CSV table of C-alpha atoms in Angstrom, one decimal:
chain,number,residue,atom,x,y,z
A,99,MET,CA,0.0,0.0,0.0
A,100,GLY,CA,2.7,2.4,1.0
A,101,THR,CA,4.8,1.3,-1.9
A,102,ASP,CA,1.9,2.1,-4.3
A,103,ASN,CA,1.4,5.6,-2.8
A,104,LEU,CA,5.1,6.3,-3.2
A,105,HIS,CA,5.0,5.1,-6.8
A,106,HIS,CA,2.0,7.4,-7.6
A,107,LYS,CA,3.7,10.4,-5.9
A,108,ARG,CA,6.9,9.8,-8.0
A,109,LYS,CA,4.7,9.5,-11.1
A,110,ASP,CA,2.9,12.7,-10.3
A,111,LYS,CA,6.1,14.6,-9.7
A,112,GLU,CA,7.5,13.3,-13.0
A,113,LEU,CA,4.3,14.5,-14.9
A,114,GLU,CA,4.7,17.9,-13.2
A,115,ARG,CA,8.3,18.1,-14.4
A,116,LYS,CA,7.2,17.2,-17.9
A,117,ARG,CA,4.5,20.0,-17.8
A,118,LYS,CA,7.1,22.5,-16.7
A,119,ARG,CA,9.5,21.5,-19.5
A,120,LYS,CA,6.7,21.6,-22.1
A,121,LYS,CA,7.1,24.6,-24.4
A,122,VAL,CA,4.2,27.0,-24.2
A,123,LEU,CA,3.1,27.8,-27.7
A,124,PRO,CA,2.4,31.4,-28.5
A,125,TYR,CA,-0.9,32.9,-29.8
A,126,ILE,CA,0.0,34.7,-33.0
A,127,LEU,CA,-2.0,37.3,-35.0
A,128,ILE,CA,-1.0,38.0,-38.6
A,129,VAL,CA,-2.7,41.0,-40.3
A,130,CYS,CA,-2.1,41.1,-44.1
A,131,GLU,CA,-2.4,44.1,-46.4
A,132,GLY,CA,-3.6,42.0,-49.4
A,133,ALA,CA,-6.8,40.0,-49.6
A,134,ARG,CA,-5.3,37.1,-51.6
A,135,THR,CA,-1.5,36.9,-52.0
A,136,GLU,CA,-0.2,37.0,-48.4
A,137,PRO,CA,-3.2,35.2,-46.8
A,138,ASN,CA,-3.1,32.4,-49.3
A,139,TYR,CA,0.6,31.9,-48.3
A,140,PHE,CA,0.1,31.9,-44.6
A,141,GLU,CA,-3.1,29.8,-44.6
A,142,TRP,CA,-0.8,26.7,-45.0
A,143,TYR,CA,0.7,27.6,-41.6
A,144,LYS,CA,-2.7,28.0,-40.0
A,145,GLU,CA,-3.6,24.5,-41.1
A,146,ASN,CA,-0.3,22.9,-40.2
A,147,CYS,CA,0.8,24.5,-37.0
A,148,LYS,CA,0.3,23.0,-33.5
A,149,GLN,CA,-1.5,26.1,-32.4
A,150,GLU,CA,-4.2,28.2,-34.0
A,151,ILE,CA,-2.9,31.2,-35.8
A,152,ASN,CA,-5.4,34.0,-36.4
A,153,ILE,CA,-5.1,35.5,-39.8
A,154,ASP,CA,-7.2,38.6,-40.4
A,155,ILE,CA,-7.4,39.6,-44.1
A,156,CYS,CA,-7.6,43.4,-44.6
A,157,GLY,CA,-9.0,44.6,-48.0
A,158,GLU,CA,-6.7,45.7,-50.8
A,159,GLY,CA,-5.9,49.4,-51.0
A,160,LYS,CA,-5.2,49.9,-47.3
A,161,ASN,CA,-1.9,51.8,-47.0
A,162,THR,CA,0.8,50.6,-44.6
A,163,LEU,CA,-0.1,53.1,-41.8
A,164,SER,CA,-3.8,52.2,-41.9
A,165,LEU,CA,-2.9,48.5,-41.8
A,166,VAL,CA,-0.9,48.9,-38.5
A,167,ARG,CA,-3.8,50.9,-37.0
A,168,GLU,CA,-6.1,48.1,-38.1
A,169,ALA,CA,-3.8,45.5,-36.5
A,170,ILE,CA,-3.9,47.4,-33.2
A,171,ALA,CA,-7.7,47.5,-33.3
A,172,ILE,CA,-8.1,43.8,-34.3
A,173,LYS,CA,-5.7,42.8,-31.6
A,174,LYS,CA,-7.8,44.6,-28.9
A,175,LYS,CA,-11.1,43.2,-30.3
A,176,ILE,CA,-10.0,39.6,-30.5
A,177,GLU,CA,-8.3,39.7,-27.1
A,178,LYS,CA,-11.5,41.0,-25.5
A,179,GLU,CA,-13.8,38.6,-27.3
A,180,LYS,CA,-11.7,35.4,-26.7
A,181,GLN,CA,-10.1,36.5,-23.4
A,182,ILE,CA,-6.6,35.8,-24.7
A,183,ILE,CA,-3.4,37.7,-24.9
A,184,PHE,CA,-1.5,37.6,-28.2
A,185,ASP,CA,2.2,36.8,-27.8
A,186,GLN,CA,3.1,38.2,-31.2
A,187,VAL,CA,1.3,40.4,-33.7
A,188,TRP,CA,2.6,40.8,-37.2
A,189,CYS,CA,1.8,43.1,-40.0
A,190,VAL,CA,2.6,42.0,-43.6
A,191,PHE,CA,2.8,44.7,-46.2
A,192,ASP,CA,4.6,45.9,-49.3
A,193,ARG,CA,6.3,49.2,-50.2
A,194,ASP,CA,4.0,49.7,-53.1
A,195,SER,CA,3.7,53.3,-54.2
A,196,PHE,CA,2.7,54.8,-50.9
A,197,GLU,CA,4.3,58.0,-49.7
A,198,ILE,CA,7.7,57.6,-47.9
A,199,SER,CA,6.4,59.4,-44.9
A,200,THR,CA,3.4,57.0,-44.6
A,201,TYR,CA,5.7,54.1,-44.8
A,202,ASN,CA,8.1,55.4,-42.1
A,203,GLN,CA,5.2,56.2,-39.8
A,204,ALA,CA,3.9,52.7,-40.2
A,205,PHE,CA,7.2,51.2,-38.9
A,206,GLU,CA,7.3,53.7,-36.0
A,207,LEU,CA,3.7,53.0,-35.0
A,208,ALA,CA,4.3,49.3,-35.2
A,209,HIS,CA,7.4,49.5,-33.0
A,210,LYS,CA,5.6,51.6,-30.4
A,211,ASN,CA,2.9,49.0,-30.1
A,212,ASN,CA,5.2,46.0,-30.1
A,213,ILE,CA,4.0,44.9,-33.6
A,214,LYS,CA,6.5,43.1,-35.8
A,215,VAL,CA,6.6,43.9,-39.5
A,216,ALA,CA,7.2,41.5,-42.4
A,217,TYR,CA,7.6,43.9,-45.3
A,218,SER,CA,8.6,43.5,-48.9
A,219,ASN,CA,10.0,46.1,-51.3
A,220,GLU,CA,8.5,46.4,-53.6
A,221,CYS,CA,6.0,43.5,-53.5
A,222,PHE,CA,5.4,40.2,-51.7
A,223,GLU,CA,6.4,38.3,-54.8
A,224,VAL,CA,10.0,39.3,-54.1
A,225,TRP,CA,9.8,36.6,-51.4
A,226,TYR,CA,8.5,34.1,-53.9
A,227,LEU,CA,11.1,34.9,-56.5
A,228,LEU,CA,13.9,34.3,-53.9
A,229,HIS,CA,12.9,30.7,-53.8
A,230,PHE,CA,14.2,30.3,-57.3
A,231,GLN,CA,17.2,32.7,-57.5
A,232,TYR,CA,19.1,35.4,-55.7
A,233,PHE,CA,18.9,38.9,-57.2
A,234,ASP,CA,19.7,42.3,-55.9
A,235,ASN,CA,19.0,44.5,-58.9
A,236,GLU,CA,16.0,46.9,-58.6
A,237,MET,CA,13.1,45.8,-60.7
A,238,PRO,CA,9.5,47.0,-61.0
A,239,ARG,CA,6.8,44.6,-59.8
A,240,GLY,CA,5.7,43.9,-63.3
A,241,LEU,CA,9.1,42.4,-64.1
A,242,VAL,CA,9.0,40.4,-60.8
A,243,PHE,CA,5.7,39.0,-61.8
A,244,ASN,CA,6.9,38.0,-65.3
A,245,LYS,CA,10.1,36.3,-63.9
A,246,LEU,CA,8.1,34.4,-61.3
A,247,ASP,CA,5.5,33.4,-63.8
A,248,ASN,CA,8.1,32.0,-66.2
A,249,LEU,CA,9.9,30.1,-63.4
A,250,MET,CA,6.6,28.7,-62.1
A,251,LYS,CA,5.7,27.4,-65.5
A,252,LYS,CA,9.1,25.9,-66.0
A,253,GLU,CA,9.3,24.2,-62.6
A,254,TYR,CA,5.7,23.3,-61.9
A,255,GLY,CA,3.9,23.7,-65.2
A,256,ILE,CA,1.5,26.3,-63.9
A,257,ALA,CA,1.2,30.0,-64.3
A,258,TYR,CA,1.6,32.3,-61.3
A,259,LYS,CA,-1.6,33.7,-59.9
A,260,LYS,CA,-2.2,35.8,-56.8
A,261,ASN,CA,-5.0,33.5,-55.7
A,262,THR,CA,-3.0,30.3,-55.9
A,263,HIS,CA,-4.1,28.6,-52.6
A,264,ASN,CA,-1.3,26.0,-52.3
A,265,ILE,CA,1.6,28.3,-53.1
A,266,CYS,CA,3.3,27.8,-49.8
A,267,GLU,CA,3.2,24.0,-50.0
A,268,LEU,CA,4.2,24.2,-53.6
A,269,LEU,CA,7.4,26.2,-52.8
A,270,LEU,CA,8.2,24.4,-49.5
A,271,GLY,CA,11.0,22.5,-50.9
A,272,LYS,CA,12.8,25.7,-51.9
A,273,GLN,CA,12.1,27.6,-48.7
A,274,LEU,CA,15.5,27.2,-47.2
A,275,THR,CA,17.0,28.7,-50.4
A,276,ALA,CA,14.6,31.6,-50.1
A,277,ILE,CA,15.5,32.2,-46.5
A,278,LYS,CA,19.2,32.1,-47.3
A,279,ASN,CA,18.7,34.5,-50.3
A,280,ALA,CA,16.6,36.9,-48.2
A,281,LYS,CA,19.2,37.1,-45.5
A,282,LYS,CA,22.0,37.7,-48.1
A,283,LEU,CA,19.8,40.4,-49.6
A,284,GLU,CA,19.1,42.0,-46.2
A,285,SER,CA,22.8,42.1,-45.4
A,286,LYS,CA,23.5,43.9,-48.6
A,287,CYS,CA,20.6,46.3,-48.1
A,288,SER,CA,21.8,47.1,-44.6
A,289,ASN,CA,24.4,49.4,-46.1
A,290,ILE,CA,21.6,51.5,-47.6
A,291,GLY,CA,20.0,52.2,-44.2
A,292,ILE,CA,16.6,53.6,-45.0
A,293,VAL,CA,14.1,50.8,-45.5
A,294,HIS,CA,12.0,52.4,-48.3
A,295,HIS,CA,15.2,52.7,-50.4
A,296,GLN,CA,16.1,49.0,-50.0
A,297,ASN,CA,14.7,47.7,-53.3
A,298,PRO,CA,14.5,44.7,-53.6
A,299,SER,CA,14.3,43.5,-50.0
A,300,THR,CA,12.0,41.4,-47.8
A,301,SER,CA,11.8,40.5,-44.2
A,302,VAL,CA,9.1,37.9,-44.7
A,303,TYR,CA,11.6,35.2,-43.9
A,304,LYS,CA,11.6,36.3,-40.2
A,305,LEU,CA,7.9,35.5,-39.9
A,306,VAL,CA,8.4,32.3,-41.8
A,307,GLU,CA,11.2,31.2,-39.5
A,308,GLU,CA,9.0,32.0,-36.5
A,309,LEU,CA,6.1,30.0,-37.8
A,310,ASN,CA,8.4,27.1,-38.7
A,311,ASN,CA,9.0,26.6,-35.0
A,312,TYR,CA,5.4,25.4,-34.6
A,313,ILE,CA,4.9,23.0,-37.5
A,314,LYS,CA,3.2,19.7,-36.5
């Protein structure tokens, strides 16, 4: 009898130690500028991560500053409704053709509110293109789209479309190459200093690396 009690106590203590060692997964909110491109990419993580990732899709046309403000409002709303606290909040946006002052204000507001930014200059497709090749020459988004479209057709036999739902899974085998290329590009761009002048550049890899920690 006494031996059984001792056994159960030891077992309970071991379970308690395991609970303490168990990693607590964060609650992450991702607010995207686009209604198709970025959400389609991150939906894969929502389906394959160990923990729910809330992805709010903001309509196209919102500028970078409005998106950060929207993220702040969404965070407060969801936290109140679900009685949770987000460990991380990310804004995903492009350089686009918005005013430089607006772009800089977006970064400042995000920093003040502990919001992380995954930006691309000048479009999210820069991140996709880095899966196939490294490049550091400035190019308009139209050229980025054309290059990506040609590479997608050559590699997978399909044309690139913004509403391609399985794009993340499709490019998964090349993701390490994209991360390596993005870091190399970031290192080169760091000499430029001002973010809105860093074309091409993308920090999407930072969000991707974070999400990769929680894949099933």
